[in-house]
Coordinates of C-alpha atoms in Angstrom, one line a residue:
Chain J
M1 CA 131.1 94.3 101.0
M2 CA 130.2 94.4 97.4
V3 CA 126.6 95.3 96.5
R4 CA 125.7 93.2 93.7
F5 CA 122.9 94.0 91.2
P6 CA 121.7 91.1 89.0
G7 CA 122.9 91.8 85.5
L8 CA 125.1 94.7 86.5
R9 CA 128.9 94.4 87.2
F10 CA 130.5 97.2 89.0
T11 CA 133.7 95.3 89.7
S12 CA 135.3 95.3 86.4
L13 CA 135.0 98.7 84.7
S14 CA 134.1 97.7 81.1
W15 CA 134.5 100.5 78.5
P16 CA 131.0 101.5 78.1
W17 CA 131.0 102.3 81.8
V18 CA 134.1 104.4 81.3
V19 CA 132.7 106.3 78.3
T20 CA 129.5 106.9 80.0
I21 CA 130.9 108.2 83.4
G22 CA 133.7 110.2 81.6
Y23 CA 131.3 111.8 79.1
L24 CA 128.7 112.7 81.8
L25 CA 131.6 114.2 83.9
V26 CA 132.8 116.4 81.2
L27 CA 129.5 117.3 79.8
L28 CA 127.4 117.8 83.0
C29 CA 129.3 117.8 86.2
L30 CA 132.2 120.0 85.2
P31 CA 130.0 122.9 83.9
I32 CA 127.9 122.9 87.1
L33 CA 131.2 122.9 89.2
A34 CA 132.6 125.7 87.1
L35 CA 129.3 127.6 87.7
L36 CA 129.7 127.1 91.5
S37 CA 133.2 128.0 91.5
Q38 CA 132.4 131.4 90.1
T39 CA 130.5 132.3 93.2
F40 CA 133.0 131.0 95.8
T41 CA 134.3 134.6 96.1
L42 CA 130.9 135.6 97.5
S43 CA 129.8 135.3 101.0
P44 CA 126.3 133.6 101.6
D45 CA 124.9 137.0 102.3
E46 CA 126.2 138.5 99.1
F47 CA 125.0 135.6 97.3
W48 CA 121.5 135.9 98.8
A49 CA 121.4 139.6 98.1
I50 CA 122.3 139.1 94.4
A51 CA 119.9 136.3 94.0
T52 CA 117.0 138.2 95.5
A53 CA 117.7 141.6 94.2
P54 CA 114.5 143.3 92.9
I55 CA 115.8 143.3 89.4
A56 CA 116.5 139.4 89.7
L57 CA 113.2 138.8 91.4
A58 CA 111.3 140.6 88.6
A59 CA 113.2 138.7 86.0
Y60 CA 112.3 135.4 87.7
Q61 CA 108.7 136.4 87.8
V62 CA 108.6 137.4 84.3
T63 CA 110.3 134.1 83.2
F64 CA 108.2 131.7 85.3
V65 CA 104.8 133.4 85.0
T66 CA 105.2 133.9 81.2
A67 CA 106.6 130.3 80.7
L68 CA 103.7 128.9 82.7
G69 CA 101.1 130.8 80.7
A70 CA 102.7 129.4 77.6
A71 CA 102.7 125.8 78.9
L72 CA 99.1 126.3 79.9
L73 CA 97.9 127.5 76.5
N74 CA 99.8 124.7 74.8
G75 CA 98.6 122.1 77.2
I76 CA 95.2 122.7 75.7
M77 CA 96.3 123.5 72.1
G78 CA 98.9 120.8 71.9
T79 CA 96.5 118.2 73.1
I80 CA 93.9 119.3 70.5
I81 CA 96.5 119.3 67.6
A82 CA 97.8 115.8 68.8
W83 CA 94.2 114.5 68.7
V84 CA 93.6 115.9 65.2
L85 CA 96.9 114.4 64.0
V86 CA 96.2 111.0 65.4
R87 CA 92.4 110.5 64.8
Y88 CA 91.9 112.5 61.6
E89 CA 92.8 111.5 58.0
F90 CA 93.3 114.6 55.9
P91 CA 95.5 115.5 52.8
G92 CA 98.8 116.9 54.0
R93 CA 98.5 115.3 57.4
K94 CA 102.2 114.0 57.3
L95 CA 103.3 117.6 56.4
V96 CA 101.5 119.1 59.2
D97 CA 102.9 116.4 61.4
A98 CA 106.4 117.2 60.4
A99 CA 105.8 120.9 60.7
I100 CA 105.0 120.6 64.4
D101 CA 108.8 120.1 64.9
L102 CA 109.7 123.4 63.3
P103 CA 110.4 125.2 66.6
F104 CA 112.7 122.4 67.3
A105 CA 114.7 122.9 64.1
L106 CA 114.5 126.5 63.6
P107 CA 117.5 128.4 65.0
T108 CA 116.0 130.4 67.9
A109 CA 117.3 133.6 66.5
V110 CA 115.4 133.1 63.3
A111 CA 112.3 132.2 65.4
G112 CA 112.8 135.6 67.3
L113 CA 113.2 137.6 63.9
L114 CA 110.0 135.9 62.6
L115 CA 108.0 136.7 65.6
A116 CA 109.4 140.2 65.9
T117 CA 108.3 140.9 62.3
L118 CA 104.8 139.4 62.6
Y119 CA 104.0 140.9 66.0
S120 CA 105.5 144.4 65.7
E121 CA 103.1 147.3 65.5
N122 CA 103.1 147.2 61.7
G123 CA 103.4 143.4 61.4
W124 CA 100.7 141.1 60.0
I125 CA 99.4 140.1 63.3
G126 CA 100.7 143.1 65.5
Q127 CA 98.7 145.6 63.4
L128 CA 95.4 143.8 64.2
F129 CA 95.9 144.5 67.9
T130 CA 97.4 148.2 67.5
P131 CA 94.0 149.8 67.2
F132 CA 93.1 148.3 70.7
G133 CA 96.3 149.7 72.2
I134 CA 97.8 146.2 72.6
K135 CA 101.4 145.9 71.8
I136 CA 102.9 142.5 71.6
A137 CA 106.5 142.6 70.3
F138 CA 108.8 144.2 72.9
T139 CA 106.5 143.5 75.8
R140 CA 105.8 140.6 78.1
L141 CA 103.2 139.5 75.6
G142 CA 105.9 139.1 73.0
V143 CA 108.0 137.1 75.4
W144 CA 104.9 134.9 75.9
V145 CA 104.2 134.5 72.2
A146 CA 107.9 133.4 71.8
M147 CA 107.6 130.9 74.7
V148 CA 104.3 129.5 73.2
F149 CA 106.0 129.0 69.8
I150 CA 109.1 127.2 71.1
S151 CA 107.3 124.9 73.6
L152 CA 104.4 123.6 71.4
P153 CA 106.3 120.5 69.9
F154 CA 106.9 119.2 73.5
I155 CA 103.2 118.8 74.3
V156 CA 102.3 117.5 71.0
R157 CA 105.1 115.0 70.9
T158 CA 104.5 113.8 74.5
V159 CA 100.5 113.4 74.1
Q160 CA 100.6 111.9 70.6
P161 CA 101.9 108.4 71.5
V162 CA 99.8 108.1 74.4
L163 CA 96.7 109.0 72.2
Q164 CA 97.9 106.5 69.5
E165 CA 97.8 103.8 72.1
L166 CA 94.2 104.5 73.2
E167 CA 92.1 102.4 70.9
P168 CA 89.0 103.7 69.5
E169 CA 87.2 100.6 70.8
V170 CA 87.6 102.0 74.4
E171 CA 85.3 105.0 73.4
E172 CA 83.0 102.6 71.7
A173 CA 82.8 100.6 74.9
A174 CA 82.0 103.7 76.9
W175 CA 79.2 104.7 74.5
S176 CA 77.7 101.2 74.6
L177 CA 77.4 101.5 78.2
G178 CA 75.4 104.7 77.8
A179 CA 78.1 107.4 78.3
S180 CA 77.5 110.8 76.4
P181 CA 80.5 112.3 74.4
G182 CA 81.3 114.5 77.3
Q183 CA 81.3 111.7 79.8
T184 CA 83.3 109.6 77.5
F185 CA 86.0 112.4 77.2
W186 CA 86.2 113.3 80.8
R187 CA 86.0 109.9 82.4
I188 CA 87.6 107.7 79.7
I189 CA 89.9 109.6 77.4
F190 CA 91.1 112.4 79.5
P191 CA 92.4 110.5 82.6
P192 CA 94.9 108.3 80.9
L193 CA 96.0 111.4 78.8
F194 CA 96.3 113.7 81.7
P195 CA 99.7 112.5 83.0
S196 CA 101.2 112.9 79.5
I197 CA 99.7 116.4 79.1
L198 CA 101.2 117.4 82.4
T199 CA 104.6 115.8 81.5
G200 CA 104.5 117.6 78.1
M201 CA 103.6 120.9 79.9
A202 CA 106.4 120.5 82.3
L203 CA 108.9 119.8 79.4
G204 CA 107.5 122.8 77.5
F205 CA 107.8 124.9 80.6
S206 CA 111.4 124.2 81.3
R207 CA 112.2 124.7 77.7
A208 CA 110.4 128.1 77.9
V209 CA 112.2 129.0 81.0
G210 CA 115.6 128.4 79.3
E211 CA 114.7 130.2 76.1
Y212 CA 117.0 132.9 75.1
G213 CA 117.5 133.3 71.4
S214 CA 114.1 134.3 70.3
V215 CA 113.1 136.2 73.5
V216 CA 116.2 138.5 73.2
I217 CA 115.0 139.6 69.9
V218 CA 111.3 139.9 70.4
S219 CA 111.6 141.6 73.9
S220 CA 113.0 144.9 74.8
G221 CA 115.1 143.6 77.6
I222 CA 114.1 146.4 79.9
P223 CA 114.2 145.3 83.6
F224 CA 110.8 145.1 85.4
R225 CA 109.1 145.1 82.1
D226 CA 109.9 142.1 79.9
L227 CA 113.5 141.1 81.1
I228 CA 113.7 137.4 81.6
A229 CA 116.3 135.7 83.7
P230 CA 118.4 134.2 81.0
V231 CA 118.7 137.7 79.3
L232 CA 119.6 139.1 82.7
I233 CA 122.4 136.7 82.9
F234 CA 123.7 137.9 79.5
Q235 CA 123.4 141.6 80.6
R236 CA 125.4 140.9 83.6
L237 CA 128.0 139.2 81.6
E238 CA 128.1 142.2 79.4
Q239 CA 129.0 144.3 82.3
Y240 CA 131.8 141.8 83.3
D241 CA 129.9 140.9 86.4
Y242 CA 130.6 137.1 86.4
S243 CA 129.8 136.2 89.8
G244 CA 126.4 138.2 89.5
A245 CA 125.7 136.2 86.4
S246 CA 126.6 132.8 88.1
V247 CA 124.2 133.5 91.0
I248 CA 121.3 134.0 88.7
G249 CA 122.6 130.9 86.8
I250 CA 122.6 128.8 89.9
V251 CA 119.2 129.7 90.9
L252 CA 118.0 128.8 87.4
L253 CA 119.9 125.5 87.6
V254 CA 118.3 124.7 90.9
I255 CA 114.8 125.3 89.5
A256 CA 115.7 123.2 86.4
L257 CA 116.7 120.3 88.5
L258 CA 113.5 120.6 90.6
L259 CA 111.5 120.6 87.4
L260 CA 113.3 117.5 86.1
L261 CA 112.5 115.7 89.3
T262 CA 108.7 116.8 88.9
I263 CA 108.7 115.6 85.3
N264 CA 110.2 112.4 86.4
R265 CA 107.6 111.8 89.1
L266 CA 104.9 112.8 86.6
Q267 CA 106.0 110.1 84.3
Q268 CA 106.0 107.5 87.0
W269 CA 102.6 108.6 88.1
G270 CA 101.5 108.2 84.4
Q271 CA 102.5 104.6 84.6
H272 CA 100.9 103.7 87.9
Y273 CA 98.3 101.5 86.4
A274 CA 100.5 99.9 83.8
D275 CA 101.2 96.6 85.6
Chain E
M1 CA 64.3 90.2 73.2
S2 CA 64.1 89.3 69.6
I3 CA 66.2 91.0 66.9
V4 CA 64.7 91.4 63.4
I5 CA 67.1 92.5 60.8
H6 CA 65.4 93.6 57.6
N7 CA 67.1 94.3 54.3
V8 CA 70.1 95.8 56.0
S9 CA 73.1 96.7 53.8
K10 CA 76.3 98.7 54.3
Q11 CA 79.0 99.9 52.0
F12 CA 82.4 101.3 53.0
G13 CA 83.6 103.3 50.1
Q14 CA 83.6 101.1 47.1
F15 CA 83.5 97.9 49.2
Q16 CA 80.0 96.4 49.8
A17 CA 80.7 95.0 53.4
L18 CA 77.0 93.8 53.7
Q19 CA 74.6 92.9 50.9
P20 CA 70.9 93.5 51.8
T21 CA 70.4 91.0 54.5
N22 CA 67.5 89.6 56.4
L23 CA 67.7 87.6 59.7
T24 CA 65.7 87.0 62.6
I25 CA 67.3 86.1 66.1
S26 CA 64.7 84.7 68.6
S27 CA 64.7 85.8 72.2
G28 CA 67.1 84.3 74.5
K29 CA 69.1 82.5 71.9
L30 CA 73.0 82.4 71.6
V31 CA 73.6 82.9 68.0
A32 CA 77.1 82.7 66.1
L33 CA 77.9 84.8 63.1
L34 CA 80.4 82.5 61.4
G35 CA 82.5 83.4 58.3
P36 CA 86.0 84.1 57.0
S37 CA 87.4 87.6 57.3
G38 CA 85.7 90.1 55.2
S39 CA 82.4 88.2 55.1
G40 CA 80.5 91.0 56.7
K41 CA 79.9 89.3 60.1
S42 CA 81.5 92.0 62.1
T43 CA 79.8 94.8 60.1
L44 CA 76.4 93.0 60.8
L45 CA 77.1 92.9 64.4
R46 CA 78.2 96.6 64.7
V47 CA 75.1 97.6 62.7
I48 CA 72.9 95.7 65.3
S49 CA 74.8 97.5 68.1
G50 CA 74.3 100.9 66.4
L51 CA 78.0 101.5 66.2
E52 CA 77.5 101.5 62.4
T53 CA 74.6 103.0 60.6
P54 CA 73.1 100.8 57.9
D55 CA 72.8 102.2 54.2
T56 CA 69.4 100.7 53.9
G57 CA 66.9 98.5 56.0
S58 CA 65.9 98.5 59.6
I59 CA 66.9 96.9 62.9
I60 CA 64.0 95.9 65.1
I61 CA 64.8 94.9 68.6
D62 CA 61.9 93.7 70.8
D63 CA 59.3 94.9 68.3
Q64 CA 60.7 98.5 68.5
D65 CA 62.5 100.1 65.4
H66 CA 66.0 100.8 66.6
T67 CA 67.4 101.7 63.1
H68 CA 67.8 105.3 64.0
L69 CA 68.6 105.0 67.7
D70 CA 72.1 105.8 68.9
V71 CA 74.1 103.1 70.3
R72 CA 73.8 104.8 73.8
Q73 CA 70.0 104.4 73.8
R74 CA 69.9 100.9 72.5
N75 CA 70.8 99.2 75.9
I76 CA 73.1 96.6 74.4
G77 CA 76.1 95.2 75.9
F78 CA 79.2 94.9 73.5
V79 CA 82.4 93.0 74.1
F80 CA 85.3 93.6 71.8
Q81 CA 88.0 91.3 70.6
H82 CA 90.8 93.2 72.3
Y83 CA 88.8 93.6 75.5
A84 CA 88.8 97.5 75.3
L85 CA 88.9 97.8 79.1
F86 CA 89.4 101.2 80.7
K87 CA 93.1 100.8 81.6
H88 CA 93.2 103.7 84.4
L89 CA 90.2 102.2 86.3
T90 CA 90.3 99.1 88.5
I91 CA 88.3 96.0 87.6
R92 CA 85.6 97.1 90.1
Q93 CA 85.4 100.6 88.4
N94 CA 85.2 99.1 85.0
I95 CA 82.3 97.0 85.8
A96 CA 80.6 99.7 87.7
F97 CA 81.1 102.3 84.9
G98 CA 77.8 101.7 83.1
L99 CA 75.8 101.7 86.4
E100 CA 77.5 105.0 87.5
I101 CA 76.4 106.6 84.0
Q102 CA 72.9 105.4 84.7
R103 CA 73.0 107.0 88.2
H104 CA 72.4 103.9 90.3
P105 CA 72.5 104.4 93.9
R106 CA 76.0 103.7 95.3
E107 CA 75.0 100.9 97.5
A108 CA 73.2 99.1 94.7
I109 CA 76.2 99.4 92.4
R110 CA 78.5 97.9 95.0
K111 CA 76.2 94.9 95.3
R112 CA 75.8 94.4 91.6
V113 CA 79.6 94.7 91.0
N114 CA 80.2 92.2 93.8
D115 CA 77.6 89.8 92.2
L116 CA 79.3 90.1 88.8
L117 CA 82.7 89.6 90.3
D118 CA 81.4 86.2 91.8
L119 CA 79.8 85.4 88.4
I120 CA 83.1 86.0 86.4
Q121 CA 85.0 84.1 89.3
L122 CA 87.3 87.1 89.9
A123 CA 86.0 88.1 93.4
G124 CA 89.4 88.7 94.9
L125 CA 90.8 90.8 92.0
G126 CA 88.4 93.8 92.0
D127 CA 91.0 96.3 93.1
R128 CA 93.5 95.4 90.4
Y129 CA 93.9 97.2 87.2
P130 CA 93.4 95.5 83.8
A131 CA 97.0 95.4 83.0
Q132 CA 97.5 93.1 85.9
L133 CA 95.2 90.4 84.6
S134 CA 95.6 87.6 82.1
G135 CA 93.8 87.9 78.6
G136 CA 91.2 85.4 79.7
Q137 CA 90.5 87.3 82.9
R138 CA 90.3 90.5 81.1
Q139 CA 87.8 89.3 78.7
R140 CA 85.7 88.1 81.6
V141 CA 85.9 91.5 83.1
A142 CA 84.7 93.0 79.7
L143 CA 81.7 90.6 79.7
A144 CA 80.8 91.6 83.4
R145 CA 81.2 95.2 82.3
A146 CA 78.8 94.7 79.4
L147 CA 76.3 92.7 81.6
A148 CA 76.2 95.0 84.4
V149 CA 73.7 97.4 82.8
E150 CA 71.4 94.4 82.2
P151 CA 71.4 94.8 78.5
R152 CA 68.6 93.7 76.3
V153 CA 71.1 92.1 73.8
L154 CA 74.6 91.0 74.3
L155 CA 76.9 91.5 71.2
L156 CA 80.4 89.9 71.2
D157 CA 82.8 90.7 68.4
E158 CA 85.4 87.8 68.2
P159 CA 85.4 87.6 71.9
F160 CA 88.0 84.8 72.0
G161 CA 90.1 85.9 69.0
A162 CA 93.1 87.4 71.1
L163 CA 93.4 84.4 73.6
D164 CA 95.6 81.3 73.2
A165 CA 93.9 77.9 72.3
K166 CA 93.7 76.5 75.7
V167 CA 92.2 79.6 77.3
R168 CA 89.8 80.1 74.4
K169 CA 88.4 76.6 75.0
E170 CA 87.9 77.2 78.6
L171 CA 86.3 80.6 78.1
R172 CA 83.9 79.5 75.4
S173 CA 82.4 76.6 77.5
W174 CA 82.2 79.0 80.3
L175 CA 80.3 81.5 78.1
R176 CA 77.9 78.7 77.2
R177 CA 77.3 78.0 80.7
L178 CA 77.0 81.7 81.5
H179 CA 74.4 82.2 78.9
D180 CA 72.4 79.2 80.2
E181 CA 72.3 81.2 83.6
V182 CA 71.8 84.7 82.1
H183 CA 69.5 83.9 79.2
V184 CA 70.2 87.4 77.4
T185 CA 69.8 87.2 73.6
S186 CA 73.4 87.0 72.5
V187 CA 75.1 87.2 69.1
F188 CA 78.8 86.6 68.8
V189 CA 81.1 86.8 65.8
T190 CA 83.7 84.2 65.1
H191 CA 85.8 82.8 62.3
D192 CA 86.4 79.6 64.1
Q193 CA 83.6 76.9 63.0
E194 CA 84.4 74.6 66.1
E195 CA 83.8 77.5 68.4
A196 CA 80.5 78.4 66.7
M197 CA 79.3 74.6 66.8
E198 CA 80.3 74.2 70.5
V199 CA 78.8 77.5 71.8
A200 CA 75.9 78.6 69.7
D201 CA 72.3 77.4 69.5
E202 CA 72.1 78.6 66.0
I203 CA 74.8 79.4 63.5
V204 CA 74.5 82.0 60.7
I205 CA 77.2 81.3 58.0
M206 CA 78.2 84.5 56.1
N207 CA 80.4 84.9 53.0
Q208 CA 81.1 88.0 50.9
G209 CA 78.5 90.1 52.6
K210 CA 75.7 87.6 52.4
I211 CA 74.2 85.1 54.7
E212 CA 74.8 81.6 53.2
Q213 CA 72.9 79.5 55.6
V214 CA 71.1 79.7 59.1
G215 CA 70.8 76.6 61.2
T216 CA 71.8 74.5 64.2
A217 CA 75.4 72.9 64.1
V218 CA 73.8 69.6 63.0
E219 CA 71.9 71.3 60.1
V220 CA 74.8 73.2 58.6
Y221 CA 77.0 70.3 58.8
D222 CA 74.6 67.6 57.6
R223 CA 72.6 69.6 55.2
P224 CA 74.7 72.4 53.8
A225 CA 72.9 74.8 51.7
T226 CA 75.7 75.9 49.5
P227 CA 79.1 74.7 48.3
F228 CA 80.6 77.4 50.5
V229 CA 79.0 76.1 53.6
M230 CA 80.0 72.5 52.7
G231 CA 83.6 73.6 52.5
F232 CA 83.7 75.9 55.3
I233 CA 82.0 73.6 57.9
G234 CA 84.2 70.6 58.4
T235 CA 86.6 69.1 55.9
V236 CA 85.4 68.2 52.5
N237 CA 86.7 66.5 49.3
V238 CA 85.9 68.3 46.1
I239 CA 85.9 66.2 42.9
P240 CA 86.0 68.6 40.1
K241 CA 83.2 68.1 37.4
T242 CA 85.9 67.7 34.7
S243 CA 87.5 64.7 36.6
P244 CA 87.0 61.3 34.9
I245 CA 86.1 59.8 38.3
A246 CA 83.1 62.3 38.5
K247 CA 81.7 60.5 35.4
Q248 CA 81.5 57.3 37.5
F249 CA 78.7 58.9 39.3
S250 CA 76.6 57.5 36.6
S251 CA 73.0 58.0 37.4
I252 CA 72.9 61.8 37.0
E253 CA 74.6 64.1 34.3
H254 CA 77.2 66.1 36.1
T255 CA 77.6 69.7 35.6
Q256 CA 78.7 70.5 39.1
D257 CA 81.6 69.5 41.5
I258 CA 80.9 66.6 43.7
F259 CA 81.5 67.1 47.5
V260 CA 82.5 64.2 49.7
R261 CA 83.1 64.2 53.5
P262 CA 86.3 62.4 54.5
Q263 CA 84.3 60.1 57.0
D264 CA 82.1 59.0 54.0
V265 CA 85.3 57.4 52.2
E266 CA 85.7 53.9 53.4
I267 CA 89.0 51.9 52.7
F268 CA 89.1 48.2 52.0
S269 CA 92.3 46.3 51.5
N270 CA 90.7 43.9 48.9
P271 CA 88.3 44.7 46.1
E272 CA 84.6 44.6 47.1
P273 CA 81.6 45.3 44.9
K274 CA 81.3 48.9 43.8
T275 CA 84.9 50.0 45.0
I276 CA 87.5 51.6 43.0
S277 CA 91.3 51.3 43.4
A278 CA 93.5 54.0 45.0
T279 CA 97.0 54.6 46.3
V280 CA 97.8 55.7 49.8
E281 CA 99.6 58.9 49.3
R282 CA 100.3 60.2 52.9
I283 CA 99.3 59.0 56.4
I284 CA 98.7 61.9 58.9
P285 CA 97.9 61.1 62.5
M286 CA 95.5 63.8 63.8
G287 CA 95.1 62.5 67.3
S288 CA 91.9 60.8 67.7
E289 CA 91.8 59.9 64.0
I290 CA 94.1 59.2 61.1
Q291 CA 93.9 61.2 58.0
I292 CA 94.7 59.1 54.9
E293 CA 95.4 60.8 51.6
L294 CA 94.4 58.8 48.6
R295 CA 95.4 59.2 45.1
L296 CA 92.8 58.0 42.5
S297 CA 93.6 56.7 39.0
D298 CA 93.0 60.1 37.5
N299 CA 95.3 61.7 40.0
T300 CA 92.4 63.3 42.1
I301 CA 93.3 63.4 45.8
L302 CA 90.7 62.2 48.3
I303 CA 90.9 62.5 52.0
S304 CA 89.5 59.8 54.2
Y305 CA 89.3 59.7 58.2
V306 CA 89.9 56.3 59.8
S307 CA 89.9 55.3 63.4
H308 CA 93.0 53.8 65.0
F309 CA 91.2 50.5 65.1
K310 CA 90.5 50.5 61.6
F311 CA 93.9 51.7 60.7
T312 CA 95.5 48.8 62.5
Q313 CA 93.2 46.4 60.9
L314 CA 94.0 47.5 57.4
Q315 CA 97.7 47.8 58.2
L316 CA 97.9 50.8 56.0
K317 CA 101.3 51.8 54.5
T318 CA 102.3 54.6 52.2
A319 CA 102.2 53.7 48.5
Q320 CA 99.9 50.7 49.2
N321 CA 97.1 49.9 46.8
V322 CA 93.7 49.9 48.4
F323 CA 90.0 50.0 47.4
I324 CA 87.7 52.7 48.4
C325 CA 83.9 53.1 48.5
V326 CA 82.1 56.5 48.7
H327 CA 79.1 56.2 50.9
K328 CA 77.7 59.6 50.5
S329 CA 78.2 62.6 48.2
Q330 CA 76.6 65.9 47.5
V331 CA 76.2 68.1 44.4
F332 CA 74.8 71.6 44.4
T333 CA 72.8 72.3 41.2
E334 CA 72.0 75.9 40.6
E335 CA 68.3 76.6 40.1
A336 CA 66.9 79.2 37.9
G337 CA 66.4 81.4 41.0
G338 CA 70.0 81.3 41.7
G339 CA 69.3 79.0 44.9
H340 CA 71.1 75.6 45.6
Q341 CA 69.6 72.2 45.6
T342 CA 71.2 69.4 47.5
L343 CA 71.3 66.0 46.1
N344 CA 72.5 62.9 47.9
L345 CA 73.8 60.9 45.1
A346 CA 75.2 57.8 46.6
T347 CA 74.4 55.5 49.4
S348 CA 76.7 52.6 50.2
G349 CA 78.8 52.9 47.1
S350 CA 75.9 52.5 44.7
H351 CA 77.6 54.3 42.0
F352 CA 80.9 52.6 41.8

């Protein structure tokens, strides 16, 4: 029996359908299959042993904890920046607005180079911390700085449109009902903003988890210290350990899919009062 | 709770939104601030609410100086043109917001919200979100939310401006009935004269940051204080002072334009004493009345309203020659003080 959806025809394969399916097959499904096929030679026990080897576990830990830290900081900073961009009129606002996307546009290697220069022991920012015995570049802290840098636009760009939709009259209505600025923020402004902040953080987090180019420059790549999972994959490849690289890759892939699912759910939840 | 506005003015950058203004609104009245956009009516309302601070002058509500009080401390209810409901809260939570801020007991809030839901006739919809309601329903919720805290003054900024014509009509007669029940001193801003005349006890007509006239619907229509009011309230014919026809108003030396209401222009098919001739230019049915555009010998266009009965009787057609009599007209002469004086020039065509 044919299942019919109003407005959709599955019976005749029109060319947009063919293009869509073909493109997605080549671009998304095929690489995943290839990745899986690399591990076919391994038994489940071997797979599990590689996936949970101490060096791999440490790399996941560095990756996810640091990415989470970056997402948390940007959850706050990105929201404040979005607020300033939407609500304040100041000279150069358009310029600042455009500059937010710099981490998108900048080749990640360039970002890594910039950060390594700035945050090394003699760098402009790094030297401020040296007297306190804090090293930033080539430590876990450096990885975190790189992840903060590349994930910022995600939060700003997700929160910005929601803030733009929030009419100033809504705040005035809250004031006229006697609410203090604090009450107005926490009860009126923040709740509709929260899903978009979370979505932005999740997007920034997944971007940070996948970051390779800048981190490989700004970190030392030493296992158990500041080695992140994507760099571990590269190190495995350098040692011609393809199946080892693929196992780590599959773990990251599964986590990325779970993250996508979460982001999707978050976005739906953000719309729960829309109609 | 009376409102006294004393010498209040407000400037935004180079734009003088409000000239120094004085106005007294007596307790329990429903007053309309009426004027075109940019006339300062919304600014005046926002200054009363405390959402704007005046540059000069003072706001006295209920004999207490409120000029330097924050909007939060004024205990006013404010209704916005675009509802400004809290989208993430249900209708019930929206109405309860002000009461929760004031830390009323939970049970008292529940009861008050139920009463208000009954009052706005949305009893079954308390658990919906604002996006699930129609525009008219949303504005009723906004009203209930403002009324929940039992404000001393209710201020409404173009409350029906975002609604379509039919809903607007329903809602404004509902607002009038509501005010008769609740009796809170209310001020609403509108640019729609029909709305102001239907709803308000008193109309404040504003133009270019100044109050032009304060009065009841009848007063501002029958005895407009300025040419602006005459032109803004209802339709009016303006005969320019330079027009040769104006010279036929013989008794007074005319240095001002002459204003004639369309219903004061009577049409005859045959010459009568003190009539002048005119040509029917256009016939526009307006529903209950028919609007006739008449061209006078000096090419001045006059508009007349005739009833269907009269229209049939006269058997009017385009390009037909008719005779008209102006029963009543007005000029505004500027006095030394800059004020206006109204003169009724003609009764029963005495000048033609």
